[in-house]
Structure formats: structure tokens, C-alpha cells
Coordinates of C-alpha atoms and ligand atoms in Angstrom, one line a residue:
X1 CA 65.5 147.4 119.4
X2 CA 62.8 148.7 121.5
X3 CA 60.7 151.8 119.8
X4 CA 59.4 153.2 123.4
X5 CA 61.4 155.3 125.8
X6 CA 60.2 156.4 129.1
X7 CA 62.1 159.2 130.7
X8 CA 61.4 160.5 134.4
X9 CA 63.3 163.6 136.7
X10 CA 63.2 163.3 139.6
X11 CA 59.8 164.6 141.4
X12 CA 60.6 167.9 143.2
X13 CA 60.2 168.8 146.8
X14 CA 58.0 171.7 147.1
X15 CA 58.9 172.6 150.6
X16 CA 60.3 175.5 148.6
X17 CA 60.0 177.4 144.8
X18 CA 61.8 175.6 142.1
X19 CA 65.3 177.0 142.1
X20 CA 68.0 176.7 139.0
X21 CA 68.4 173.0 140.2
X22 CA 65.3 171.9 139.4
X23 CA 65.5 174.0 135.7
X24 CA 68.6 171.8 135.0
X25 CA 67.0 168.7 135.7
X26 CA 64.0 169.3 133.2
X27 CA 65.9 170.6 130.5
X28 CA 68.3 167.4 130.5
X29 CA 65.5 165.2 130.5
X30 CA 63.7 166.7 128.1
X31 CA 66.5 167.2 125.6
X32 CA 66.3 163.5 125.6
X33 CA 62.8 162.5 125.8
X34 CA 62.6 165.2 122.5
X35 CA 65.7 163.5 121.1
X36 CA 63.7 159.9 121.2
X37 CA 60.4 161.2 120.2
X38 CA 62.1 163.2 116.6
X39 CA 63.6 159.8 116.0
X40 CA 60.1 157.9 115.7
X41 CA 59.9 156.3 119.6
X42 CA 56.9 156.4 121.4
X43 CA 58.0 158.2 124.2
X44 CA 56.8 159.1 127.6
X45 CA 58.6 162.2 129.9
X46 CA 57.2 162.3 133.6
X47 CA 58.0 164.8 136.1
X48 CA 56.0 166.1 139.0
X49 CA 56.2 167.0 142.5
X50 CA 57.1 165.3 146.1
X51 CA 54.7 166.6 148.5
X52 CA 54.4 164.1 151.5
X53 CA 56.5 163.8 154.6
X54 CA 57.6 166.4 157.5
X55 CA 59.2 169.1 155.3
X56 CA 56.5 169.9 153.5
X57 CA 54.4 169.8 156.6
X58 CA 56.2 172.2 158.5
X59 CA 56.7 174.6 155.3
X60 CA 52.9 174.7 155.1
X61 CA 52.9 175.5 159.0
X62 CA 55.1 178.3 158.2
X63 CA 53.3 179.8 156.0
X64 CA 50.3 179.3 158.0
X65 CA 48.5 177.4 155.2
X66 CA 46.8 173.2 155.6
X67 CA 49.3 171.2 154.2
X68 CA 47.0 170.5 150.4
X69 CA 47.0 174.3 150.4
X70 CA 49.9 174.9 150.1
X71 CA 51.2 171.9 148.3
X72 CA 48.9 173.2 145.4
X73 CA 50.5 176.1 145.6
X74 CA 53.8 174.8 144.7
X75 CA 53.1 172.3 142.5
X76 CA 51.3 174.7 140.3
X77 CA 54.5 176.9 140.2
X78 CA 56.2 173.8 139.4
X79 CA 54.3 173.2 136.5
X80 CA 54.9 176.6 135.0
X81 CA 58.5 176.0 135.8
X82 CA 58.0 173.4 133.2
X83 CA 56.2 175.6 130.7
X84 CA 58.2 178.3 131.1
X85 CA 61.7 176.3 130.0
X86 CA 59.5 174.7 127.2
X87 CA 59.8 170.9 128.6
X88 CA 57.7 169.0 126.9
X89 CA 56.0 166.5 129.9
X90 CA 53.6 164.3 128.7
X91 CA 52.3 164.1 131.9
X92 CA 52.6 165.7 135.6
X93 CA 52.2 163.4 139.0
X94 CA 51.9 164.5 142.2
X95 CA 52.5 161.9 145.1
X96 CA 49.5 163.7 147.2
X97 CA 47.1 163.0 144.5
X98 CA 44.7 160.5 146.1
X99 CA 43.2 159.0 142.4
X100 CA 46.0 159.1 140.6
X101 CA 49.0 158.1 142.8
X102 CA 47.6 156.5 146.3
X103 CA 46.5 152.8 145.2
X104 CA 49.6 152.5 143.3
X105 CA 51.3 153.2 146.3
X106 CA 49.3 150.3 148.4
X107 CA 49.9 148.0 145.6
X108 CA 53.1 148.1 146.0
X109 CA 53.0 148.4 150.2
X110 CA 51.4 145.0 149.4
X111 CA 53.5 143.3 147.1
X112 CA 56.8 144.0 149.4
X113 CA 54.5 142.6 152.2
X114 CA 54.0 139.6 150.4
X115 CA 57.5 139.0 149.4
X116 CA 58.1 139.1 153.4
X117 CA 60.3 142.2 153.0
X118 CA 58.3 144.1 155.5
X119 CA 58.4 143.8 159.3
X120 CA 58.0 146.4 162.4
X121 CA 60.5 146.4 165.2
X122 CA 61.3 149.4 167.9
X123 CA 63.9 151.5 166.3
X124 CA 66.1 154.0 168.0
X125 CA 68.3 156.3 165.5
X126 CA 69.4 159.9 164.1
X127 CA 67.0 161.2 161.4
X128 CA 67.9 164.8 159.6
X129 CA 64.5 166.4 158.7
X130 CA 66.4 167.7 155.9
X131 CA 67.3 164.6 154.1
X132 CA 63.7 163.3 155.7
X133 CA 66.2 160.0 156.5
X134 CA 67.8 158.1 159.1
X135 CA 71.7 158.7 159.8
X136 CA 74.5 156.5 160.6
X137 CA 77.1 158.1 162.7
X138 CA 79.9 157.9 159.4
X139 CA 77.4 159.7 157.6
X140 CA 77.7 162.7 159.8
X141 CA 80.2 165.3 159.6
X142 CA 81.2 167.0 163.4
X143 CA 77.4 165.8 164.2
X144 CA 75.9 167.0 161.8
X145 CA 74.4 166.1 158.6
X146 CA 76.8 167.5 155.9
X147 CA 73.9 168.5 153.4
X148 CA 71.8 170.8 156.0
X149 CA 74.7 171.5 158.4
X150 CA 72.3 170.3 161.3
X151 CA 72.4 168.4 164.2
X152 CA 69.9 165.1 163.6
X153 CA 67.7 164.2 165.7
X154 CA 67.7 161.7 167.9
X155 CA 64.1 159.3 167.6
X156 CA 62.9 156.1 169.3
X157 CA 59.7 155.1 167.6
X158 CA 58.1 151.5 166.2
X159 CA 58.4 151.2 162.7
X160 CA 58.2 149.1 159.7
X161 CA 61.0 148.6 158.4
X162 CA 62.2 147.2 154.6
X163 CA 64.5 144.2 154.1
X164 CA 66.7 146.0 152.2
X165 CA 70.0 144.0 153.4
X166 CA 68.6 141.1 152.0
X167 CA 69.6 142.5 148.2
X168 CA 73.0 143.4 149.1
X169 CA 74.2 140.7 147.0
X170 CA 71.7 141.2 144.0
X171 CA 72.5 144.8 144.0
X172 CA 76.1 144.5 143.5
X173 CA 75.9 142.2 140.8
X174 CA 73.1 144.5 138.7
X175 CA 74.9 147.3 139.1
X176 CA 78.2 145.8 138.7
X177 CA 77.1 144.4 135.4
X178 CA 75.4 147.8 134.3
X179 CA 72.2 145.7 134.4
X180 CA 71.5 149.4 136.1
X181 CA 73.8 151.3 134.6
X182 CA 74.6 154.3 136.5
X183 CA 76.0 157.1 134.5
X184 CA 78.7 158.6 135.3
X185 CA 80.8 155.8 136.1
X186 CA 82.1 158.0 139.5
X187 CA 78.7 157.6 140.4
X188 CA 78.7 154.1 140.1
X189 CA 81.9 153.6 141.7
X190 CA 80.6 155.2 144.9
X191 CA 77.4 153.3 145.0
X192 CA 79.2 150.0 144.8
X193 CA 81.5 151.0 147.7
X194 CA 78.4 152.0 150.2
X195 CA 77.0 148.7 149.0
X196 CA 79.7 146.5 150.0
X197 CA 80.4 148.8 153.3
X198 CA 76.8 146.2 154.5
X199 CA 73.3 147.3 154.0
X200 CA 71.4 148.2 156.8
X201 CA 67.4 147.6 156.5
X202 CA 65.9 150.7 156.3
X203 CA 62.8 152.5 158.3
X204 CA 59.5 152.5 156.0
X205 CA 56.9 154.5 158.1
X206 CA 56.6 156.8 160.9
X207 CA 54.3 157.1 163.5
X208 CA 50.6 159.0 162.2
X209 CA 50.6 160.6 165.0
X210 CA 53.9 162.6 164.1
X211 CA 53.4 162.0 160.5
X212 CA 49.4 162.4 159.9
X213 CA 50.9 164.7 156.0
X214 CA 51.0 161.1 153.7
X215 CA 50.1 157.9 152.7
X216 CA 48.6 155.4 155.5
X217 CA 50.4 152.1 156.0
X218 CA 47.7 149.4 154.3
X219 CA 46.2 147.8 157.7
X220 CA 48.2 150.1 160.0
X221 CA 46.6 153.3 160.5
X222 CA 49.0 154.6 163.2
X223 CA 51.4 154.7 160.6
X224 CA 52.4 156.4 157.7
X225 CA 54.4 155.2 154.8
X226 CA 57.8 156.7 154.4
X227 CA 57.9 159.9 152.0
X228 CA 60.4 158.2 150.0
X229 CA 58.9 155.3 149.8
X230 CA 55.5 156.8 148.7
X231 CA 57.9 159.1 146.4
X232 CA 59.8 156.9 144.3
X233 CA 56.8 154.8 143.1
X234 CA 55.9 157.5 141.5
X235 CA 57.7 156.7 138.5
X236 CA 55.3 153.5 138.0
X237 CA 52.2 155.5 139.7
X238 CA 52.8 158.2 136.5
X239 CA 52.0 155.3 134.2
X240 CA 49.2 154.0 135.4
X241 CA 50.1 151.3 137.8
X242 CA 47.9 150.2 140.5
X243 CA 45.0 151.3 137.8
X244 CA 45.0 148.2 135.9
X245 CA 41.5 146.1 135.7
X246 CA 41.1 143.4 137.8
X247 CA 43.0 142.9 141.2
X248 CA 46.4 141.3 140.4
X249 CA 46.7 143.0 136.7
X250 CA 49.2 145.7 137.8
X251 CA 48.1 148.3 135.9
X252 CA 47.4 149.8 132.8
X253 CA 48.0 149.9 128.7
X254 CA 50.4 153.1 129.4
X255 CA 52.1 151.0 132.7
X256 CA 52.6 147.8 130.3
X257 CA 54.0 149.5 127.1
X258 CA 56.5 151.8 128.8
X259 CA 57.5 150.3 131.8
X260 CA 60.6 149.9 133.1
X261 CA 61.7 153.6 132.7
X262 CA 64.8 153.7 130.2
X263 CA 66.0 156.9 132.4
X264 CA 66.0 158.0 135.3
X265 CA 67.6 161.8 135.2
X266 CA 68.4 162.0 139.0
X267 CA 70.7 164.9 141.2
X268 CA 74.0 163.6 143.1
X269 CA 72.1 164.0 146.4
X270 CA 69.4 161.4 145.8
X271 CA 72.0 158.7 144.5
X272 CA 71.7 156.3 147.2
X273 CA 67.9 156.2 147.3
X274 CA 67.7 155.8 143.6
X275 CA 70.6 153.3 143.1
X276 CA 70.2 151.5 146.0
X277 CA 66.7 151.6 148.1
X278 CA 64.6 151.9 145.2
X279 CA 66.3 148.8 142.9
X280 CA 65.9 146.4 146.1
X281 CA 62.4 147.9 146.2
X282 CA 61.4 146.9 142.6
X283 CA 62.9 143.7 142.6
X284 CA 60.7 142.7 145.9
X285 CA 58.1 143.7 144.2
X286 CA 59.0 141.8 141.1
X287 CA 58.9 144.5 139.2
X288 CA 61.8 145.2 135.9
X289 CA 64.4 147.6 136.9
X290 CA 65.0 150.8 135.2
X291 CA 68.2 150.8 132.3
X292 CA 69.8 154.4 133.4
X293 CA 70.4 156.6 136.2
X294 CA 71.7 159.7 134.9
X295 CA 73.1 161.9 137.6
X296 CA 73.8 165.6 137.2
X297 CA 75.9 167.2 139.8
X298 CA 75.0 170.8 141.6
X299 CA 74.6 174.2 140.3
X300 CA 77.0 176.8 142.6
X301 CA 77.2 180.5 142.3
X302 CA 80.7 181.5 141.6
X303 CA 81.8 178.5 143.8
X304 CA 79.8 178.9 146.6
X305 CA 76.9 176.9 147.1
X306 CA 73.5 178.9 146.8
X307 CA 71.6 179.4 149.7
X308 CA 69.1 182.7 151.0
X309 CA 71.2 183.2 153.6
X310 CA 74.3 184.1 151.0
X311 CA 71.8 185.9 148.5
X312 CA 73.3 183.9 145.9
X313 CA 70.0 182.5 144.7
X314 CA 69.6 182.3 141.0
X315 CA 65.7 182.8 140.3
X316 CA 65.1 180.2 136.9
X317 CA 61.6 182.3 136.2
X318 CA 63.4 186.1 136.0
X319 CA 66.7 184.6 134.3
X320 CA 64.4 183.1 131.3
X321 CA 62.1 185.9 131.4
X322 CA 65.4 188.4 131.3
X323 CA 66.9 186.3 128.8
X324 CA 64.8 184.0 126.6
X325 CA 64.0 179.9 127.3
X326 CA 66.7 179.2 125.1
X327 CA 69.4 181.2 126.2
X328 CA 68.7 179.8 129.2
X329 CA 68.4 176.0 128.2
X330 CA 71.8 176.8 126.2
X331 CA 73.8 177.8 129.4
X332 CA 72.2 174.6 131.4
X333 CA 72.7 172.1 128.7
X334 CA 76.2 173.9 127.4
X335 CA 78.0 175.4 130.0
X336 CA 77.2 173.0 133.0
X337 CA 78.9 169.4 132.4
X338 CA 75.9 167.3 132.0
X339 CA 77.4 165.0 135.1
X340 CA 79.4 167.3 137.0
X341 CA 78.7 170.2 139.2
X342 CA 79.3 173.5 137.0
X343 CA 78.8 177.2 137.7
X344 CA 76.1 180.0 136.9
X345 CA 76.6 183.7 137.7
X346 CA 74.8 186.2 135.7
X347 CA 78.3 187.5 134.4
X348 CA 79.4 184.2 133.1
X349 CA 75.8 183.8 131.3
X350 CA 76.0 187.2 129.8
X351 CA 79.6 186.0 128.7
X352 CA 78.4 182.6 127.1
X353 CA 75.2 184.6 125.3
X354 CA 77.1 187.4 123.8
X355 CA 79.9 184.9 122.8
X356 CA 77.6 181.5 121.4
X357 CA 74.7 182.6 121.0
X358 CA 74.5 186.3 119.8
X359 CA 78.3 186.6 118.2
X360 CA 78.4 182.7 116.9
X361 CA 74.6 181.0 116.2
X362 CA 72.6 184.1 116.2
X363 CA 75.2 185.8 113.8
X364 CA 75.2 182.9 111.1
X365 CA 71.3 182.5 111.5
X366 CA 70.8 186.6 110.6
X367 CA 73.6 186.7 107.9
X368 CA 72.1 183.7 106.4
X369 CA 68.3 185.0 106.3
X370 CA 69.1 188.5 105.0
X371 CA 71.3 187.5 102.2
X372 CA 69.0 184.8 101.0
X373 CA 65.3 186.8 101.8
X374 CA 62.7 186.3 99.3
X375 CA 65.1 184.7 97.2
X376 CA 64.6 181.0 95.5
X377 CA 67.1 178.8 96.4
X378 CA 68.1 175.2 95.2
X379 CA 69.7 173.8 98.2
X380 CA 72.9 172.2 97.6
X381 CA 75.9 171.2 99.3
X382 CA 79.3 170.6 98.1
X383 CA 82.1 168.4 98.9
X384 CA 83.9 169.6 101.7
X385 CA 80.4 170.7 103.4
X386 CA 78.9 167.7 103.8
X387 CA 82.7 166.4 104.9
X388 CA 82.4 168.8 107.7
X389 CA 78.8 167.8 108.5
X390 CA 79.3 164.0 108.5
X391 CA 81.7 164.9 111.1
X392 CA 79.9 167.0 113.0
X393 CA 76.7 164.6 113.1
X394 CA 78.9 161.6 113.7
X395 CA 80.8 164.0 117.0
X396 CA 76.7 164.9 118.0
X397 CA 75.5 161.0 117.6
X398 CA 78.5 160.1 119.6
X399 CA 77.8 162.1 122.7
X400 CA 74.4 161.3 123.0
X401 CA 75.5 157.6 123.5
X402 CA 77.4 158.6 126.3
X403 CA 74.8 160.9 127.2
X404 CA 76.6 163.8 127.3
X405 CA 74.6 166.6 126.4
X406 CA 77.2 169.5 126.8
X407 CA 79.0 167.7 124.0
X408 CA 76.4 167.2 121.8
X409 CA 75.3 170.7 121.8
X410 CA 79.8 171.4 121.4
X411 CA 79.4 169.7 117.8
X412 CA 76.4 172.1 116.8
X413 CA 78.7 175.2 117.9
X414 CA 81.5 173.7 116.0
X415 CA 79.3 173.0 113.1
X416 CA 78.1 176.7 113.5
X417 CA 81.6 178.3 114.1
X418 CA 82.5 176.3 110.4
X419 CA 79.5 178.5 108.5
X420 CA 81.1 181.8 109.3
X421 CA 84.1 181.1 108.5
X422 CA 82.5 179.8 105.2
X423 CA 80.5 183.3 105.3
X424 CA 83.8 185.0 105.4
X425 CA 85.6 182.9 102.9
X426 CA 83.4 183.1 100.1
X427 CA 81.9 186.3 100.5
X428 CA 78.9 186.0 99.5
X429 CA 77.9 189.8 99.3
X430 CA 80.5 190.2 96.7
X431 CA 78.3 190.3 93.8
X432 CA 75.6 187.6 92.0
X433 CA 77.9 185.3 91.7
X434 CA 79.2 184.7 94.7
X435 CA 75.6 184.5 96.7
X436 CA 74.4 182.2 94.4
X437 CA 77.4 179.9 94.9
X438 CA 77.3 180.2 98.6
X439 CA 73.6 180.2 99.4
X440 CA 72.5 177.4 98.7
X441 CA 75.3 175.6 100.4
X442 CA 74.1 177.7 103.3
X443 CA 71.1 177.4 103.0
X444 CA 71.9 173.0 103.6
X445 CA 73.9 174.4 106.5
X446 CA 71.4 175.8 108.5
X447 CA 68.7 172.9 108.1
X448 CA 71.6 170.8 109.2
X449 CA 72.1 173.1 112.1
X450 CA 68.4 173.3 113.2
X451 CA 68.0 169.8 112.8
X452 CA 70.7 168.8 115.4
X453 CA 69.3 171.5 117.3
X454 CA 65.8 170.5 117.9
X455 CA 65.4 168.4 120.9
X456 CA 68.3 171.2 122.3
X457 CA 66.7 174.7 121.6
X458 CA 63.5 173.4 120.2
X459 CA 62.0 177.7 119.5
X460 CA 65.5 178.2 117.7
X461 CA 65.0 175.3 115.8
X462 CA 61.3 176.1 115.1
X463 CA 62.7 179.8 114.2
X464 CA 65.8 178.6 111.7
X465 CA 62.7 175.6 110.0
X466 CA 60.7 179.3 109.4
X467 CA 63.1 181.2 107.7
X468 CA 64.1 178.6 105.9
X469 CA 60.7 178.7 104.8
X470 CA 60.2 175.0 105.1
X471 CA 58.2 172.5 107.1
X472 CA 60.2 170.9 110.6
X473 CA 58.3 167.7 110.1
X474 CA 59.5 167.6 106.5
X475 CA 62.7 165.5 107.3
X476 CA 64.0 165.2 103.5
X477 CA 64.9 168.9 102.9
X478 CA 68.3 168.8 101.2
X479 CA 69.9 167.8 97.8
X480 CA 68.1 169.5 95.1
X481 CA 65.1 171.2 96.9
X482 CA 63.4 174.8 96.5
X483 CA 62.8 176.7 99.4
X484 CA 62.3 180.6 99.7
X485 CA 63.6 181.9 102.5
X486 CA 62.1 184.4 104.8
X487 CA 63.9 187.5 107.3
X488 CA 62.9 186.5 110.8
X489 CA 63.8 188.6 113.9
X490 CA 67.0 188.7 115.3
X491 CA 67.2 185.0 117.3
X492 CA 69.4 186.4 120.3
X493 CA 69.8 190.1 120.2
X494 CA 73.2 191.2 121.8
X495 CA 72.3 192.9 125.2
Ligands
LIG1 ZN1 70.2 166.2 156.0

């Protein structure tokens, strides 16, 4: 059993403000890099920002800013993105940091050269500014590339390009055997069956002189090293490699103890290069593969895909700062199938709020805290409770293996929808005697509840741990224990 964990999202373009997307993302991963670190793991959570290549280039052009301008401009909103949803990051990379991520990035330029996976040869092709790729003709729908609804364009240019065909083979077998294991299994499925359709090798640079926004090619000044190949080492970059003393240590402490990254939480629309390109790419450089690719699916606005155009843009920063982080978290995490595309309109998350959070979670929480304020309370639980709780932990354990997230956070509202109805049932404002049989049997409830719920709604948690007037590090709260419980303010107030 290993006792690290090293969890990554995806870096995020910032050719534009973070949207919803982006919120999910973060909040998935950091369910699960909280998860790790409340059961002992060393754990490390990196996220950061993509902010090479032609996109960005021309959205700094538009807005009439240099390119590092305006890339700090957006990173720094990604960041509070981060803060703002409560993700807990240990650390924040960004792919034009020259320090931090640039010799990593030649390191590895170097080690795929010296594996004889790189060569340069006149290529003529369709590339989609959009996807910042090169397109095959069965990738385009009427022309066009089906993501941006554009017309590619069509570029002759020299190139270096990345024996990628060479690990067609390889590939199939590691993910085959779930050496990678790609979750969900649909996702898998498809990346198998564009593997065995024949790998292509792909383009690694473009020319400086259309390019000049990125990371040189080591020895080839006139060229530039493919945004997505400068992008994904960022994941090893974030650690420390390409920092490590001496020239052919490959990098540091942090790089050796938490490489290879247990997860990688990825969108649908990045599959390929993180399934396919960036595997071949670590095993050229000899470098361990990550264990997971998690992939979440897309966020649409009552069934329509969001765009400005539309007006069906869900803002992350005015929905939390409407709402609260973890009404928000709850509707991500809850509502949205952890791998599947799901739904947000502000009716639906006004439904799910009232309904799960103010009728069901935020109900028990208040009922709970104003029968049992300032009283001293033996916590206790009987027989049929901890029943019902050994099922509930078991149903919450269970979906994290599968890493389903939505389900994990179904067995807390399960667990939660049970304490009513034992509110209602034993009536515990009836009289002395029935508080002090039901309260402290509660009162074992609710540090059950915020328990499971701290790597999910980590202030709710925090909030239930204070008015149960105990300590969230103290993990042996149960059986036989004093508290004194404290009236807190109303978790989710109905709106
Ligand atoms: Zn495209």
C-alpha cells in the first residue's frame, strides 16, 4: 500500500475566464485529494494554467495586451477560482513560468530526442486553432471541426514531429490491462478503438516565426514546442522535475516521492491527448505512467451547450457568491454524474438547494443544535443507528472505489434523510425524557454525517465539528464521550 497520492486537473486554458467547467474539475479533484489526505496520505493536488500556444496569443491581441500581460491576468483569476470553491491546491503551475516549468520542459524535449522519437519532416495538414491540433479528414464533421464548428486550416510548414506510432502496440496493451486505467470504462472503450484505427505520428513544434508565444525547441530556435507538448509535462514540471541536482538526476525530493500521479481528473474533450499522446510520451521518456484518468463529461444549460453567443453562460464566481461554496460544490459533486455530462440551470440549483440542502441536511443540522444547545451530552448510539450507519459508510466507501463521487455524497443524504425521520419518530421535544433519549444518539449522528462529509463540503463539515462543540482532528469522538453543543447559524438558509 502506498501512503502518497498525487492528484492533478487538468491545467486550464486562459484564452478565456474560468467558466462552470473548470469549477467542476477542481471540486472533483479536490474532493479526492481531501479524501486521501483525512485518511493519513501524504498527498499532493496540482492545478494551474495553460498559457502557451496561438489561442492565447491572439486572445491577448484582442484585448490589446503582450501576451505575459494578459496571461497574468487570467491566471490570477484562475487562482481565486480556486479559492473561491475552497480547493485545497497545494501548489499552482503555470506552463509560461520560465523557473519553475521551462527546463523541465527541455528535459524532457531531450529525453524523447534521445530515445530517437523525434525527427523533422515537411508536413502539410488541417489544424483547428481551436483544438490548437492537427485534423484528419474523419475527424471533421461537414469540414469542420465538430468542437469549434470551424473550418481548419489548411498549413504546410517543417516540423518536428513525435514517433507516436511507434507505441501503438504498447498503448493497447497498458490500457487494455488497466495498467492506465481509464475511468469510465466508455472512455476507455473509445480510446482503445482510435488506437487500433493506426496511430499517426504527431506534429511537435511550429514554426517561431508563427509561434514566437512558447517554449523554444532545445537547439532549434526557429521553432517552438507544441502547446500541448509543453502543457502536459506540467504534471511532472509541478513536482519539481527538471530541478533535481546534478544533470541526469531528474528532479527533486517532491518529483521522486510523488511521482507518477495516482489521478489524473481530465474533461471528455482532452481524452485522446491524455490517454494516448501523453502515455507514449512518458514511456519515451522512460518515465512511470500515471494509475487513473478520471474523465468528467460537460456541463450544458438546460440541454444546450453554453456558449456567449446563446447567453447561457453560467458565471462559477456570482453562483457561489449568490449561493455559498458549498451549495455550489453540492450541485457539482451531487447533481452532475461524476463521469457523465449533466445539467445546471439556476432553477434546477434552486430546486436541489431548497430540497437537499435547506429542507434535508440544513434541517437535521438546525433541529439537532437547538434542541441540544448548551446542553451536556453523553454521545451514544443504539442498535439500529449504527446498523444504518455501517450501511451508509460501507454505500460511501464503496463509491469512492469506483470513484463515483455523486454516490458517495447519495449515502450522506441517505444517512441524513434517516435522522429526520428519527427526529420525527422519537420526538424529542416531547418532554425530558425523550431529548435525553434521542440526543445523544443524534448527537453520534451528526459527527457521523460531518465526518463523511469533509473532503465533500469541507465549511459544513467544519460548521457541524463546531456545534458539536468538538475538535475535527479529534477522530475518536463517539461511544461514551461529553461534548456540549453550541447554536450555530443556519447552514443553508432557504431562499
Ligand atoms: Zn477544434
Amino acid at each position: 500500500m502506498s501512503n502518497k497520492f498525487y492528484i492533478t486537473t487538468a491545467i486550464a486554458y486562459t484564452n478565456a475566464p474560468p467558466h462552470i467547467g473548470f469549477a467542476l474539475e477542481l471540486v472533483q479533484a479536490d474532493v479526492l485529494a481531501r479524501l486521501h489526505g483525512l485518511r493519513g496520505e501524504k498527498r499532493f493536488f496540482l492545478t494551474g494554467t495553460d498559457e502557451h500556444g496561438r489561442k492565447n496569443m491572439q486572445a491577448a491581441q484582442g484585448a490589446g495586451k503582450k501576451p505575459e500581460e494578459f496571461v497574468d491576468e487570467m491566471a490570477g483569476r484562475f487562482e481565486k477560482l480556486a479559492r473561491a470553491l475552497n480547493v485545497s491546491n497545494d501548489d499552482f503551475i503555470r506552463t509560461s513560468d520560465q523557473d519553475r516549468h521551462w527546463p523541465g520542459v527541455v528535459q524532457f524535449w531531450k529525453q524523447l530526442q534521445e530515445s530517437g522519437d523525434l525527427y523533422k519532416a515537411q508536413y502539410e495538414g488541417l489544424y483547428c486553432s481551436g483544438c490548437e491540433a492537427f485534423k484528419k479528414q474523419s475527424d471533421l464533421e461537414d469540414g469542420m471541426c465538430p468542437d469549434h464548428g470551424k473550418v481548419p486550416d489548411r498549413v504546410k510548414e517543417e516540423n518536428w514531429f513525435f514517433r507516436l506510432s511507434k507505441y501503438q502496440k504498447e498503448l493497447t496493451r497498458i490500457i487494455g490491462a488497466d495498467e492506465l486505467r481509464i475511468v469510465p470504462d466508455t472512455r476507455k472503450n473509445e480510446v482503445l478503438s482510435f488506437i487500433a484505427q493506426g496511430l499517426e505520428d504527431v506534429s511537435f513544434s511550429r514554426p517561431r516565426r508563427d509561434l514566437p508565444w512558447g517554449v523554444p525547441v532545445p537547439g532549434d530556435d526557429a521553432q517552438t514546442i507544441y502547446v500541448w507538448a509543453d502543457a502536459l509535462v506540467n504534471y511532472l514540471t509541478g513536482i519539481g522535475y527538471g530541478h533535481g541536482p546534478g544533470d541526469r538526476v531528474q528532479g527533486t525530493e517532491r518529483f521522486e516521492t510523488f511521482w507518477p500521479a495516482d489521478i489524473h481528473v481530465i474533461g471528455k474533450d482532452i481524452l485522446r491527448f491524455h490517454a494516448v499522446i501523453w502515455p507514449a510520451m512518458l514511456l519515451s521518456a522512460r518515465l512511470t505512467l500515471p494509475k487513473i484518468l478520471l474523465v468528467h463529461g460537460h456541463i450544458l444549460s438546460a440541454g444546450k451547450k453554453m456558449s456567449k453567443t446563446i447567453g447561457n453562460v453560467v458565471d462559477p464566481f456570482a453562483i457561489v457568491e449568490k449561493y455559498g461554496v458549498d451549495a455550489v460544490r453540492y450541485f457539482l459533486l451531487k447533481e452532475i454524474p461524476t463521469t457523465a455530462d449533466g445539467d445546471f440551470t439556476e432553477d434546477r440549483f434552486l430546486e436541489v438547494y431548497t430540497s437537499s440542502l435547506a429542507n434535508n441536511l440544513g434541517n437535521l443540522v438546525g433541529r439537532i443544535a437547538a434542541l441540544g444547545k448548551d446542553q451536556e451530552i453523553t454521545v451514544q448510539a443504539g442498535q439500529d443507528i449504527q446498523e444504518v450507519a455501517k450501511r451508509a459508510w460501507a454505500e460511501y466507501e464503496a463509491a469512492f472505489a469506483a470513484l463515483r463521487l455523486d454516490e458517495a455524497l447519495g449515502a450522506v443524504d441517505k444517512f441524513v434523510g434517516f435522522g429526520n425521520e428519527f427526529v420525527e419518530r422519537t420526538k424529542p421535544w416531547e418532554g425530558e425524557h425523550n431529548l435525553h433519549g434521542a440526543l445523544p444518539q443524534l448527537a453520534w449522528m451528526l459527527g457521523n454525517i460531518a465526518w463523511m462529509l469533509a473532503p465533500l463540503l469541507p465549511e459544513t463539515a467544519r460548521k457541524i465539528f463546531d456545534q458539536l462543540g468538538i475538535d475535527p482532528g479529534d477522530t475518536a469522538l463517539w461511544e461514551g464521550e461529553s461534548i456540549k453543543m453550541k447554536k450555530g447559524a443556519s447552514l443553508f438558509p432557504r431562499f
